[in-house]
PDB file of C-alpha atoms in Angstrom:
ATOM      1  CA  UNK A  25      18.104  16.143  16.782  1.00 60.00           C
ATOM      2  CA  UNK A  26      15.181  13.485  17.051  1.00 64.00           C
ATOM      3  CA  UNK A  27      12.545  12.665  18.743  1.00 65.00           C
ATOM      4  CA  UNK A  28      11.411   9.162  19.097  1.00 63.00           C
ATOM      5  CA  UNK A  29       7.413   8.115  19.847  1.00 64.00           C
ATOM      6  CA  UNK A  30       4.625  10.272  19.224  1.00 61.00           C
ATOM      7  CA  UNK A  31       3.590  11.819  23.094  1.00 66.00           C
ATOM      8  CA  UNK A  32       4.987  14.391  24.729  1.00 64.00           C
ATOM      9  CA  UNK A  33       4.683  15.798  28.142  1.00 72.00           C
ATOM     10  CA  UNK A  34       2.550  18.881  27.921  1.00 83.00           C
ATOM     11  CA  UNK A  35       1.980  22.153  26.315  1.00 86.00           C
ATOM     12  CA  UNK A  36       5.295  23.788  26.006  1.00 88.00           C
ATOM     13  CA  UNK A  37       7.446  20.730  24.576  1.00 85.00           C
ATOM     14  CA  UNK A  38       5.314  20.073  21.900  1.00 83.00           C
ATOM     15  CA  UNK A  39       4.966  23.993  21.248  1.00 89.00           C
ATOM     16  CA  UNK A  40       8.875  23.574  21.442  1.00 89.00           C
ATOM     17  CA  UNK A  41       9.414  21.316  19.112  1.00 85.00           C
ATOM     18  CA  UNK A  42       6.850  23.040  16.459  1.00 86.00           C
ATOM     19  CA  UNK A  43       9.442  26.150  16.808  1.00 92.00           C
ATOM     20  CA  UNK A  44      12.159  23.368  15.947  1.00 90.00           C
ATOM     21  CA  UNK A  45      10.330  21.970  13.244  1.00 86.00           C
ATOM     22  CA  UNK A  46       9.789  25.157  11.835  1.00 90.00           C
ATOM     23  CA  UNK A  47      13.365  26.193  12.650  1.00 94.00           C
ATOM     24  CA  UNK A  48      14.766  23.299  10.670  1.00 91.00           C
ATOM     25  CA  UNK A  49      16.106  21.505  13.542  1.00 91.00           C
ATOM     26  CA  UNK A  50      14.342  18.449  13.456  1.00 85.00           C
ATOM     27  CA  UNK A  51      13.819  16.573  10.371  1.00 81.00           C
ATOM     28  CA  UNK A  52      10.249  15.196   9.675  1.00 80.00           C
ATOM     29  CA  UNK A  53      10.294  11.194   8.640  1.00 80.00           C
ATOM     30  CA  UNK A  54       7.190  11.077   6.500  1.00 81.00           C
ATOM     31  CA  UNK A  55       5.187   7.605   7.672  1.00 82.00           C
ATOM     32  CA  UNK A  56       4.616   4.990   5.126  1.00 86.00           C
ATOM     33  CA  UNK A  57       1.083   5.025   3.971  1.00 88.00           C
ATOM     34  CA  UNK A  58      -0.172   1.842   3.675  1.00 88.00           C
ATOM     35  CA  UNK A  59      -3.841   1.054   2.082  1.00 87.00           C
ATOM     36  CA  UNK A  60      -6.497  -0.087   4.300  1.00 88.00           C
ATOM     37  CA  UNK A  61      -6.108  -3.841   1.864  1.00 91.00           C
ATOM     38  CA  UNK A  62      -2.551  -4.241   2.925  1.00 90.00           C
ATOM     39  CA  UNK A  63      -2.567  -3.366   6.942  1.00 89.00           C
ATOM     40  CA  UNK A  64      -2.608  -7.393   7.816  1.00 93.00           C
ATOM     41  CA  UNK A  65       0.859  -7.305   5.807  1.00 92.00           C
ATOM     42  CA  UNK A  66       1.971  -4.163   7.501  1.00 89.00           C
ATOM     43  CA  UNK A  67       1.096  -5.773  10.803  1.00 89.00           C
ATOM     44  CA  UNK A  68       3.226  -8.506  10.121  1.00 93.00           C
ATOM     45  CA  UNK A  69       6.229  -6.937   8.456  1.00 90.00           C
ATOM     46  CA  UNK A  70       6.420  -4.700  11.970  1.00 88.00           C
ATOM     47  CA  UNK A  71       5.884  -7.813  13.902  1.00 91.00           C
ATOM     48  CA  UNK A  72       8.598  -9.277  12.605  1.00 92.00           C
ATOM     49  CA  UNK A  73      10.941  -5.579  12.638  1.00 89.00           C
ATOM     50  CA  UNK A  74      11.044  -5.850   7.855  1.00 88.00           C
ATOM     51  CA  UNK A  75       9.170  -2.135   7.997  1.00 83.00           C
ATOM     52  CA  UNK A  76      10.233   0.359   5.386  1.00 77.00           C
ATOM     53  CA  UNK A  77      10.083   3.489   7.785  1.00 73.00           C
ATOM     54  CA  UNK A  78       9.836   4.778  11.417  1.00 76.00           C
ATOM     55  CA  UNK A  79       5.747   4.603  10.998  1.00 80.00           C
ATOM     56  CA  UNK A  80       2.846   3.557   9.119  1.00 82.00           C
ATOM     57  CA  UNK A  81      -0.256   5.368   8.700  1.00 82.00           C
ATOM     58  CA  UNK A  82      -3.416   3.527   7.487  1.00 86.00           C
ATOM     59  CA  UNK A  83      -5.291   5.203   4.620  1.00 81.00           C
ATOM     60  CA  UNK A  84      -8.872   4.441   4.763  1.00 78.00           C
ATOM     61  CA  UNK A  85     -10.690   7.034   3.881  1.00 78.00           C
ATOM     62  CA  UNK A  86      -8.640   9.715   2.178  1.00 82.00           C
ATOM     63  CA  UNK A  87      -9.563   9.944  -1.737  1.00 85.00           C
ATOM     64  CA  UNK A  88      -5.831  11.424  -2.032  1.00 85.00           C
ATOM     65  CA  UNK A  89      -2.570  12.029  -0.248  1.00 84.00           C
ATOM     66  CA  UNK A  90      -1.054  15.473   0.430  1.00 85.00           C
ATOM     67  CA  UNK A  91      -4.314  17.291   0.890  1.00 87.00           C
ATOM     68  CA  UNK A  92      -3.972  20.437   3.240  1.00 85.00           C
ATOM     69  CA  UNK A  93      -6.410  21.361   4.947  1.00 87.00           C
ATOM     70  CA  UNK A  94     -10.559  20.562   4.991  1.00 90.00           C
ATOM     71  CA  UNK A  95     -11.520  22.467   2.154  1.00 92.00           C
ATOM     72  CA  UNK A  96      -9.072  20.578  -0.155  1.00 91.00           C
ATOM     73  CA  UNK A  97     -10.177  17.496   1.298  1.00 90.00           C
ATOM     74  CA  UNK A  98     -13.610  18.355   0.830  1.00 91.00           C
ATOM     75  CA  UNK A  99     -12.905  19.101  -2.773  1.00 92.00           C
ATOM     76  CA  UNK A 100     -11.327  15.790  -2.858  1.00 91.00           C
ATOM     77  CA  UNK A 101     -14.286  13.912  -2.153  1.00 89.00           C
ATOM     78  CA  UNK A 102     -16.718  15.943  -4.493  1.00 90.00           C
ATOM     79  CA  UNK A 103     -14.374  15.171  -7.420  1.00 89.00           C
ATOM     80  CA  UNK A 104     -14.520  11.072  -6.431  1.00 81.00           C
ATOM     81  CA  UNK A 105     -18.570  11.299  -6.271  1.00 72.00           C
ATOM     82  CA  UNK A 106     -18.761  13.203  -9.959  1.00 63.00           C
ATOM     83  CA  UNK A 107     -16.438  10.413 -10.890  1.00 62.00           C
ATOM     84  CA  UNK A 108     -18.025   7.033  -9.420  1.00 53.00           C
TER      85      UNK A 108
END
């Protein structure tokens, strides 16, 4: 199954497809993470339908990818400062 976009209706679909999710009915597309440098390029390559993926997400202010949760982002950022 798939879903396409990013809104749903109300409460109980997207509590729905959570359970699914979880289920392993649906299958997650991780976005493309694109530096905050390269989003003009991004732009374009959607624009003109060359995108690697079903979505782009801007990182520009994450000091790393794949953090869970705020305390590992937190830690995140104290280990940039000690390292600037």
């Amino acid at each position: 199954a798939s879903i396409l976009g990013t809104h749903l209706a109300n409460a109980f679909e997207v509590t729905r497809m959570n359970d699914m999710v979880a289920a392993g009915l649906l299958d997650i597309t991780p976005p493309t993470v694109v530096p905050w440098h390269e989003l003009p390029t991004a732009h374009q390559a959607m624009w003109e339908n060359k995108h690697a993926g079903a979505n782009y997400l801007v990182n520009h202010a994450l000091p790393a990818l794949g953090l869970r949760g705020k305390d590992a982002l937190l830690e995140a950022w104290a280990a940039t400062e000690h390292t600037s």
